[in-house]
CSV table of C-alpha atoms in Angstrom, one decimal:
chain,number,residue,atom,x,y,z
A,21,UNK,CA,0.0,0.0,0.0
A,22,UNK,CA,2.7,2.8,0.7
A,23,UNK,CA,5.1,1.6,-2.0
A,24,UNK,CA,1.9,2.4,-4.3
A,25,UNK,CA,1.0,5.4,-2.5
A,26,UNK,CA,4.6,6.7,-2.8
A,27,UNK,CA,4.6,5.8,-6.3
A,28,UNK,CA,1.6,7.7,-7.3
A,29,UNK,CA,3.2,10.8,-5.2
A,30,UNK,CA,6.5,10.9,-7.1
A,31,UNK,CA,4.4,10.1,-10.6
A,32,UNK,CA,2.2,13.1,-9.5
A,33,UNK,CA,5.6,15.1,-8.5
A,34,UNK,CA,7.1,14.6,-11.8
A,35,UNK,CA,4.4,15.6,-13.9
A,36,UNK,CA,4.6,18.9,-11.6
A,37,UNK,CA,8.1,18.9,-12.6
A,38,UNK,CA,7.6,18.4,-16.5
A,39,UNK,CA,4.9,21.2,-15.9
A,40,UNK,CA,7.1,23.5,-15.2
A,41,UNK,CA,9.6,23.0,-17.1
A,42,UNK,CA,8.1,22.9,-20.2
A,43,UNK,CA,5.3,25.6,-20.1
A,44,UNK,CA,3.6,24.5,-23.0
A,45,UNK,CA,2.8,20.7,-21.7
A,46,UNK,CA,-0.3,22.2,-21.2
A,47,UNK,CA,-1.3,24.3,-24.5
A,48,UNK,CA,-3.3,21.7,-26.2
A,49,UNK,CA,-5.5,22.5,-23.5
A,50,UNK,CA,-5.5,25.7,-23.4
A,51,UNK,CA,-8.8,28.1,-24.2
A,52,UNK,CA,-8.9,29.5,-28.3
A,53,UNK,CA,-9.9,32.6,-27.0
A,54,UNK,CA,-8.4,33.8,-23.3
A,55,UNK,CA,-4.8,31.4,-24.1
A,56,UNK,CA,-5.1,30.3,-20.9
A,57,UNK,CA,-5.9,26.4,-19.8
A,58,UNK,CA,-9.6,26.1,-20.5
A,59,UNK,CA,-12.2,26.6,-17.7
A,60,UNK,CA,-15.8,25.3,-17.6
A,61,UNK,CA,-14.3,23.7,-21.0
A,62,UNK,CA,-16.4,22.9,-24.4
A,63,UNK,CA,-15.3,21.7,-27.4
A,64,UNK,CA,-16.8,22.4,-30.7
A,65,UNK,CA,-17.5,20.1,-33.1
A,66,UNK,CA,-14.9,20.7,-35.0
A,67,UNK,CA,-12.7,20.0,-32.3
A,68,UNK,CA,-11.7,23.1,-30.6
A,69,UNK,CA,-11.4,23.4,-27.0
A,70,UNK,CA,-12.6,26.8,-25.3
A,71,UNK,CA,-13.9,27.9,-21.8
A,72,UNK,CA,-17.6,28.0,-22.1
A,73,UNK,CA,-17.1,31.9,-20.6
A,74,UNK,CA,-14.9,32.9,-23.5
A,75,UNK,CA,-17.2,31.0,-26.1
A,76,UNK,CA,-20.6,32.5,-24.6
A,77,UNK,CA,-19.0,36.1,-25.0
A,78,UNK,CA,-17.7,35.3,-28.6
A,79,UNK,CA,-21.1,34.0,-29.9
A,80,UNK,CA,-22.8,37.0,-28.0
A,81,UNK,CA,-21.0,39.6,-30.0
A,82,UNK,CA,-22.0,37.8,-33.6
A,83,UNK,CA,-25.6,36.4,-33.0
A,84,UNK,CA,-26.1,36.2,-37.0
A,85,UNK,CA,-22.7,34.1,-37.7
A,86,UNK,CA,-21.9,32.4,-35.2
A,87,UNK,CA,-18.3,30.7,-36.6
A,88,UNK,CA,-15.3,29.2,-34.8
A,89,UNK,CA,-12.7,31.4,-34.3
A,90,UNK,CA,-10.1,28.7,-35.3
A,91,UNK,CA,-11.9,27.4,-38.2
A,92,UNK,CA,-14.8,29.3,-39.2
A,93,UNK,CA,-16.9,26.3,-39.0
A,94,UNK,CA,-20.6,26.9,-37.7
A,95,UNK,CA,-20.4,26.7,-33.8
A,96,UNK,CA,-23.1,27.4,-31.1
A,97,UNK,CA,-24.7,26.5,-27.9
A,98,UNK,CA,-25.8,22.8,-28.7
A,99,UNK,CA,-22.9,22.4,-31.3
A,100,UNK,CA,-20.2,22.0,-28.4
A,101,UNK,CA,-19.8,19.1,-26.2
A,102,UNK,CA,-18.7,19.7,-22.2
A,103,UNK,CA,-15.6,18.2,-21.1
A,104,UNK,CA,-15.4,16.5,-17.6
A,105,UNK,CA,-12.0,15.7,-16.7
A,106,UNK,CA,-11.3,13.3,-13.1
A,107,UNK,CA,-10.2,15.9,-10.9
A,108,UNK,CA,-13.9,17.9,-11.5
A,109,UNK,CA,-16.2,17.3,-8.8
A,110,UNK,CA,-18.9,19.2,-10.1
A,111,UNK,CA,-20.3,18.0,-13.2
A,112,UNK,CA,-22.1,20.3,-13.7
A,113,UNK,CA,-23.0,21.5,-17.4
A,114,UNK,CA,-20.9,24.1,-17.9
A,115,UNK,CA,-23.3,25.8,-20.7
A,116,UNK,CA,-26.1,26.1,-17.6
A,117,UNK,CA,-23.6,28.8,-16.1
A,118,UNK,CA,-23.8,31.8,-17.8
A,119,UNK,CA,-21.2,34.1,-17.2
A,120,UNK,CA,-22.7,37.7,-16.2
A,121,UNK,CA,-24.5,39.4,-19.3
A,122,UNK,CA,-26.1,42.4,-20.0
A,123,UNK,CA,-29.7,42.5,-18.5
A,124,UNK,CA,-33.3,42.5,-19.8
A,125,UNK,CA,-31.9,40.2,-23.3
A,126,UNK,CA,-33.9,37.4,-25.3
A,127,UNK,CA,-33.1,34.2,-25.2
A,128,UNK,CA,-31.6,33.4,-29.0
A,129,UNK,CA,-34.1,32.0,-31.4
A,130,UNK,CA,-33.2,28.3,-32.4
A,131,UNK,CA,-32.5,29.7,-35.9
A,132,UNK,CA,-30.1,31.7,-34.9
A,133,UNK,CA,-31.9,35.2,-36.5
A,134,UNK,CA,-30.7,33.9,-40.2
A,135,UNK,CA,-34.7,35.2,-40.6
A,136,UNK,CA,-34.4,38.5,-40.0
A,137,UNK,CA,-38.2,39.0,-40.8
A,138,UNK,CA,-39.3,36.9,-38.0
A,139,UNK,CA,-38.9,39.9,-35.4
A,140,UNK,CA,-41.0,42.0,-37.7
A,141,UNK,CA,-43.9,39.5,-37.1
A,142,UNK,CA,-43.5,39.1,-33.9
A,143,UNK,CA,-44.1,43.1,-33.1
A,144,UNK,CA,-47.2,42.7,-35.4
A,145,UNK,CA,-48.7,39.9,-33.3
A,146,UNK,CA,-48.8,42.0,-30.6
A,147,UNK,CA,-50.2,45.0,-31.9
A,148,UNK,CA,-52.9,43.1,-33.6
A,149,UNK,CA,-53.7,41.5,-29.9
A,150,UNK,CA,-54.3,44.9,-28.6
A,151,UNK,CA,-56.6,46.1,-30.9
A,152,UNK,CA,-58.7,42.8,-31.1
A,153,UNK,CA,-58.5,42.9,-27.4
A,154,UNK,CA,-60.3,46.8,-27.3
A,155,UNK,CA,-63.9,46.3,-28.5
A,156,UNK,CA,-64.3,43.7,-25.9
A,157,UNK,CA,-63.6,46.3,-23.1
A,158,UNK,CA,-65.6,48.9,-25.0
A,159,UNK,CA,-68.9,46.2,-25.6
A,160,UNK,CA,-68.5,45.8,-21.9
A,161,UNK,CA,-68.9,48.9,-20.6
A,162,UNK,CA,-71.9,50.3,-22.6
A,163,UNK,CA,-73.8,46.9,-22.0
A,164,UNK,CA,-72.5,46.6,-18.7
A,165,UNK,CA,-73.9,49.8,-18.0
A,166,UNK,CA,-77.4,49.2,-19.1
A,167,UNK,CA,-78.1,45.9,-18.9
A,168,UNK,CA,-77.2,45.9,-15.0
A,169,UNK,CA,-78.2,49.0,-13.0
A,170,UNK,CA,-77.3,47.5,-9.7
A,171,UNK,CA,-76.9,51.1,-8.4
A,172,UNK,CA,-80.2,53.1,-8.2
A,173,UNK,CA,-80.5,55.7,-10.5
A,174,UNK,CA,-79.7,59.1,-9.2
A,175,UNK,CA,-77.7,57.8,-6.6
A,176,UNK,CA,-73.7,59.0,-6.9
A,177,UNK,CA,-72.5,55.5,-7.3
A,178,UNK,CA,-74.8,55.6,-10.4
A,179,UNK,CA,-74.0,59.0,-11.6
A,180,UNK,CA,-69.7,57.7,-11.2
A,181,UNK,CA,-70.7,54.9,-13.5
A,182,UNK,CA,-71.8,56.6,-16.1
A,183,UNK,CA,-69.3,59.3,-16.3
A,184,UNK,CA,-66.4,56.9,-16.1
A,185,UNK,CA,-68.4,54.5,-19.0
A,186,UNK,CA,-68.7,58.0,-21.1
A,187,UNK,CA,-65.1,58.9,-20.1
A,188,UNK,CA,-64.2,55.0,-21.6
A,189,UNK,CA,-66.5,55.7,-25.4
A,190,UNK,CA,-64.7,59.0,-25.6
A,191,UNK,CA,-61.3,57.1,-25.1
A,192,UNK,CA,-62.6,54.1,-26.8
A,193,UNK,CA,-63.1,56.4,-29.9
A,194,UNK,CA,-60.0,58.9,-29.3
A,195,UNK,CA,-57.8,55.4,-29.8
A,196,UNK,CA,-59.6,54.3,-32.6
A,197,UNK,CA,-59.1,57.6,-34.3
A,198,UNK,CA,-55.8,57.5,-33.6
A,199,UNK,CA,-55.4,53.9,-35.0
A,200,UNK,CA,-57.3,55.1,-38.0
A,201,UNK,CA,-55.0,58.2,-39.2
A,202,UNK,CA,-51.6,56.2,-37.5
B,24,UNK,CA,-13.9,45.3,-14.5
B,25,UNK,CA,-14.0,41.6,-14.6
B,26,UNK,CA,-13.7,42.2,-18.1
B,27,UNK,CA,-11.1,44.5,-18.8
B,28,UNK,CA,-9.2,41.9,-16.2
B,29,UNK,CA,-9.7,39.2,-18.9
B,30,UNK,CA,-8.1,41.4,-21.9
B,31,UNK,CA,-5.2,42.4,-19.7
B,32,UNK,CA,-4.0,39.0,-18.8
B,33,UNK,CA,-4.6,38.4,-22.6
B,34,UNK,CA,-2.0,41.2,-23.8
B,35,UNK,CA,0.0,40.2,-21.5
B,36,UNK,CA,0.4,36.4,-23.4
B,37,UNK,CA,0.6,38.2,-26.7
B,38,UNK,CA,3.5,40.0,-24.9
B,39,UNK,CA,5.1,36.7,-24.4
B,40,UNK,CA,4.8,36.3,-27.5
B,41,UNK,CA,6.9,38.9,-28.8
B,42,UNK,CA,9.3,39.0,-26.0
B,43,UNK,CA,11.7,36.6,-28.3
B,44,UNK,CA,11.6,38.9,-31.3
B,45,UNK,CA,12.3,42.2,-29.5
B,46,UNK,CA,16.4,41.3,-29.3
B,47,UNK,CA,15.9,39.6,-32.8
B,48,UNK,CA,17.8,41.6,-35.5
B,49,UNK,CA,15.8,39.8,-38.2
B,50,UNK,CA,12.7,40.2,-36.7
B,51,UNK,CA,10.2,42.1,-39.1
B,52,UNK,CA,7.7,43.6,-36.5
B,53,UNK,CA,7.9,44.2,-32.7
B,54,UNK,CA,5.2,45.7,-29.8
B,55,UNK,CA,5.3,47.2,-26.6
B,56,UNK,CA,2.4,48.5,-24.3
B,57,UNK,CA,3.0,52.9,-24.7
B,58,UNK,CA,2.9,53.2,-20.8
B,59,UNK,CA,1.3,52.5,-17.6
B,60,UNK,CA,-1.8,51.4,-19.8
B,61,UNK,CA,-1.9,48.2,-21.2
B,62,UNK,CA,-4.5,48.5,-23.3
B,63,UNK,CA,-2.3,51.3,-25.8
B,64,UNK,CA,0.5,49.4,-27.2
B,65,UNK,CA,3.2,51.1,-30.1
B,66,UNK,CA,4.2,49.0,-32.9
B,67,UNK,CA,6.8,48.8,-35.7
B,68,UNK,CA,6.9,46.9,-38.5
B,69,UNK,CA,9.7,46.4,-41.3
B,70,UNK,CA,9.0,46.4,-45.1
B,71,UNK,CA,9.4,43.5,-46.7
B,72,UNK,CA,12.7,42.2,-48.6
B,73,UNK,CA,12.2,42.6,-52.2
B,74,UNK,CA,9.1,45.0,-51.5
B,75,UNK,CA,9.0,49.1,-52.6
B,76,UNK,CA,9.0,49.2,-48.8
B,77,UNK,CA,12.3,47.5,-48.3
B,78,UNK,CA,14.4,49.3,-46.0
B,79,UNK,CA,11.3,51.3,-44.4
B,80,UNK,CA,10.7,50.7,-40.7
B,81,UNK,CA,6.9,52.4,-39.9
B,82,UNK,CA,5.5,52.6,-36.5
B,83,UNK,CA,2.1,51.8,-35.4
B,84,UNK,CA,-0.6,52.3,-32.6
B,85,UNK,CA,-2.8,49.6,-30.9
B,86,UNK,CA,-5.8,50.5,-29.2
B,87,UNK,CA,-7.3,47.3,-27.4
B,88,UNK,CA,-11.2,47.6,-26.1
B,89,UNK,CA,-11.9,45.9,-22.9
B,90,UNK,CA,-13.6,43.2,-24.3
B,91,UNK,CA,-10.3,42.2,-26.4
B,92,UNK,CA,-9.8,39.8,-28.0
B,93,UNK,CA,-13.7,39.0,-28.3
B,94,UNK,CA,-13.5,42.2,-30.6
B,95,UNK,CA,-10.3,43.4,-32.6
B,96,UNK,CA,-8.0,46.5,-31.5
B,97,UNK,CA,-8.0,49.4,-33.9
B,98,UNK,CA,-4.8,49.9,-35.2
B,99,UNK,CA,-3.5,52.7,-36.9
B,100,UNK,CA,-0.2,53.8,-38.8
B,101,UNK,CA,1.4,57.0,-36.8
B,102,UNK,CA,4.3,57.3,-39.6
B,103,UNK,CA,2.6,58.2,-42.7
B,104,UNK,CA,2.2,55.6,-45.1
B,105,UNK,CA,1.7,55.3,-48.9
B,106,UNK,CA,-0.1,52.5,-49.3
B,107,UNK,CA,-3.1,51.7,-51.4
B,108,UNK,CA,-4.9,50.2,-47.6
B,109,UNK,CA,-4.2,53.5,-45.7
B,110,UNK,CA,-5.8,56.7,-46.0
B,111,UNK,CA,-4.2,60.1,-44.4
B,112,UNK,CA,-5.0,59.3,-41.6
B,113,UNK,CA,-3.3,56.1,-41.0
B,114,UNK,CA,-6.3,54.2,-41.3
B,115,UNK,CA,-6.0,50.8,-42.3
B,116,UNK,CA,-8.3,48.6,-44.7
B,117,UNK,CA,-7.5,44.9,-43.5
B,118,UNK,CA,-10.7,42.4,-43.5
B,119,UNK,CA,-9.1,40.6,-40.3
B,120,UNK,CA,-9.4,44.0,-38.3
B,121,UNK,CA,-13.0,44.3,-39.3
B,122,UNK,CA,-15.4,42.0,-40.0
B,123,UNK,CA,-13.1,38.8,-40.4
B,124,UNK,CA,-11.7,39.4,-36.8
B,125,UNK,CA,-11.0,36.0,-35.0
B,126,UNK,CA,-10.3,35.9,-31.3
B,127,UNK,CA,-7.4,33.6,-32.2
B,128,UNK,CA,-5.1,36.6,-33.7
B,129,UNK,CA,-3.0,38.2,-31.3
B,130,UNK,CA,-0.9,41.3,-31.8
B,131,UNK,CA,2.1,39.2,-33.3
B,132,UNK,CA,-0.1,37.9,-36.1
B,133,UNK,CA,-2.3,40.8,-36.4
B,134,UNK,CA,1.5,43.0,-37.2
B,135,UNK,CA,2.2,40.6,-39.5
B,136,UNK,CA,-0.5,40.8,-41.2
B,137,UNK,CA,0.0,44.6,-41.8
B,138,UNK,CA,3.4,43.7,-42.7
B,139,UNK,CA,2.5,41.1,-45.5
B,140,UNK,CA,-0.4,43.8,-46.9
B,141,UNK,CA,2.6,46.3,-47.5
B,142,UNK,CA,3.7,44.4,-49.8
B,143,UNK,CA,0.5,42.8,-51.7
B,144,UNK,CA,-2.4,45.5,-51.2
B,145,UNK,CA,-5.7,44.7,-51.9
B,146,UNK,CA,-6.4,47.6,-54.9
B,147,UNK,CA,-10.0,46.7,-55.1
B,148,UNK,CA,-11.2,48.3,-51.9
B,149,UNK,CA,-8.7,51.2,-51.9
B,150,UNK,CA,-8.3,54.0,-49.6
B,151,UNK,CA,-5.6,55.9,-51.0
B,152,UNK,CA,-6.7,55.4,-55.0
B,153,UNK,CA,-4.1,57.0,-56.1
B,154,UNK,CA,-1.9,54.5,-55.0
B,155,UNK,CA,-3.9,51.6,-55.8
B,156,UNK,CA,-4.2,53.1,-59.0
B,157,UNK,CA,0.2,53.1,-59.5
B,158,UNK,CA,0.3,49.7,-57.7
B,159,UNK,CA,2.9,47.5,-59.7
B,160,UNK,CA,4.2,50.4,-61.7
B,161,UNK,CA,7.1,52.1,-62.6
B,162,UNK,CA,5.9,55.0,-61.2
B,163,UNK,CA,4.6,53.9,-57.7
B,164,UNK,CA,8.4,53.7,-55.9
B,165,UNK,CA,8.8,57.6,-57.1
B,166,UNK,CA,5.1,58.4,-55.9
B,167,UNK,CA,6.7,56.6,-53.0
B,168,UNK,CA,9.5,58.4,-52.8
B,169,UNK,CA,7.6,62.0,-53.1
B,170,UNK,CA,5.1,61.5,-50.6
B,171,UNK,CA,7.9,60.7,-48.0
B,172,UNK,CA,9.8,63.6,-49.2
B,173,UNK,CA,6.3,65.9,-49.0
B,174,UNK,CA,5.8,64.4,-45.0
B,175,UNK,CA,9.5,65.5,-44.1
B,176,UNK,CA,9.0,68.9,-45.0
C-alpha cells in the first residue's frame, strides 16, 4: 500500500516537474480565446477546446454568424460538447452557467436570427392583440352599463358609473381615431 | 472590471509572445504596451525584402477595447504611409481588423498581417486610390518616394 501510494506521489511530483519545465505541456488545452488552460471547457464540433465563458461572450457579439474562431466552422450553444475531466467534482454543465451578461436580453431563437423577418412579425402579433382585445372592453362597458343598474339611478354610485363608461366611449373612440390616421 | 481583467492577462500572453523577437535583429515587426496602460500598445513593422518598402521601418498604434480579443484592437499607422490600404489618416483597410476578426489573432499575427499587406495590397477596396491606382508600376516607388519627401517637409 505505501510503496503504491509513494509511487503515485513521485508520478504526480514529476508531472509537476515536466509542468514546469516545459510551459507549453499544457497548451493543447489551453482556451482558443483567453490562451489560458480552459475553464468550464467545451469543445466544438470541429474539435476546438474553449472555456464556455470565452465562447458564450464570442457568440454573443456575432448572434447572426456564429463561426469558430479557429476554423470558421458553424459553432453554437448545442454544437459543443462539455468536457469533464477526473479531478472535477462538479459535473455540472458548464453551458447552464452563464457568465454575467447584459440584462433584460432574449433568449436566442433556435435559428439563430438567419430570418431576420421573423422579429417583424412578432411586433405585429402584438399590436394586432391589442386592438382585437379593445372592443371587448368597450362592448362591456356600454352593456355593462345598461343591462345591470345595480346602483339606483340618481344615486352618486350611479351618476360615477356613467361618467367613467362616457369617459371610456370617448377614449374608446380617441384610440380608434388614432389607429385610424396612424 | 471583470472584463477588462480578462483582456489584460490576454495582452500580456501576446507579450510573451513577442518578448523573443524584440532582441531579434531579423525580426520584421515588434510591440510594446505605450505606458502604464496596457491597453495602448506602439508597434513597428519592417518592409518587406524585395518590396517598394524595403528598408522602411513604420511605427504603429494599438488601441485594445476591454472586451479584447472577443472584438479586434483598432490599429493605426502613426508614420505616414503610402499604401493603397491607408488613407491620411493612417487608417487601415485589413478584413481581419474588421469583420473577419478572430479571437485567435494576437498582436504578433495581427503586425504581421500589416506587414505582409505592405507588400500585396488589396487595390480593389482602396483607400488611397491614387496608390492603388500606381500599384505594380514604374511609377509607384517615385510616388513613394515623393510622398515621403512631401511628409518630411
Amino acid at each position: 500500500m505505501a510503496t503504491s501510494e509513494g509511487d503515485i506521489n513521485e508520478r504526480t511530483a514529476a508531472a509537476g516537474a515536466s509542468n514546469t519545465e516545459q510551459p507549453n505541456a499544457n497548451a493543447n488545452f489551453e482556451c482558443n480565446i483567453c490562451l489560458d488552460t480552459a475553464k468550464d471547457a467545451v469543445i466544438s464540433f470541429c474539435g476546438h477546446l474553449f472555456c464556455w465563458p470565452c465562447l458564450h461572450k464570442w457568440l454573443e457579439t456575432r448572434p447572426n454568424k456564429s463561426v469558430c474562431p479557429v476554423c470558421k466552422a458553424g459553432i453554437s450553444k448545442d454544437k459543443v460538447i462539455p468536457l469533464y475531466g477526473r479531478g472535477s467534482t462538479n459535473q455540472e454543465d458548464p453551458r447552464e452557467k452563464m457568465p454575467p451578461r447584459p440584462q433584460g436580453r432574449r433568449p436566442e431563437p433556435e435559428n439563430n436570427g438567419a430570418f431576420p423577418g421573423f422579429g417583424g412579425f412578432g411586433d405585429g402579433f402584438q399590436l394586432s392583440f391589442g386592438i382585437g382585445a379593445f372592443p371587448f372592453a368597450f362592448f362591456s362597458t356600454t352593456f355593462g352599463g345598461q343591462g345591470q343598474t345595480a346602483a339606483p339611478a340618481g344615486s352618486p354610485q350611479a351618476e360615477d358609473e356613467q361618467f367613467l363608461s362616457k369617459l371610456f366611449l370617448w377614449v374608446a373612440f380617441l384610440f380608434m381615431f388614432w389607429l385610424l390616421i396612424a | 472590471m471583470a472584463l477588462e481583467g480578462q483582456s489584460v492577462s490576454r495582452l500580456r500572453k501576446d507579450l510573451l509572445q513577442l518578448l523573443p523577437l524584440l532582441g531579434n535583429p531579423e525580426s520584421v515587426v515588434s510591440a510594446f504596451p505605450s505606458g502604464d496602460n496596457m491597453l495602448e500598445w506602439t508597434g513597428t513593422i519592417k518592409g518587406g525584402k524585395g518590396t517598394v518598402y524595403d528598408g522602411k521601418v513604420y511605427k504603429l498604434t494599438l488601441e485594445f477595447p476591454s472586451t479584447y480579443p472577443i472584438k479586434p484592437p483598432v490599429v493605426k499607422f502613426m508614420t505616414p504611409c503610402y499604401h493603397p490600404n491607408v488613407d491620411q489618416q493612417g487608417n487601415i483597410c485589413l478584413d481581419i481588423l474588421k469583420e473577419n476578426w478572430s479571437s485567435l489573432y494576437d498582436v504578433r499575427t495581427i503586425l504581421l498581417s500589416i506587414q505582409v499587406l505592405l507588400g500585396e495590397p488589396n487595390n480593389d477596396s482602396p483607400l488611397n486610390a491614387d496608390a492603388a491606382k500606381n500599384w505594380n508600376k514604374e511609377v509607384y516607388k517615385k510616388a513613394l518616394e515623393k510622398f515621403e519627401k512631401e511628409i518630411a517637409k
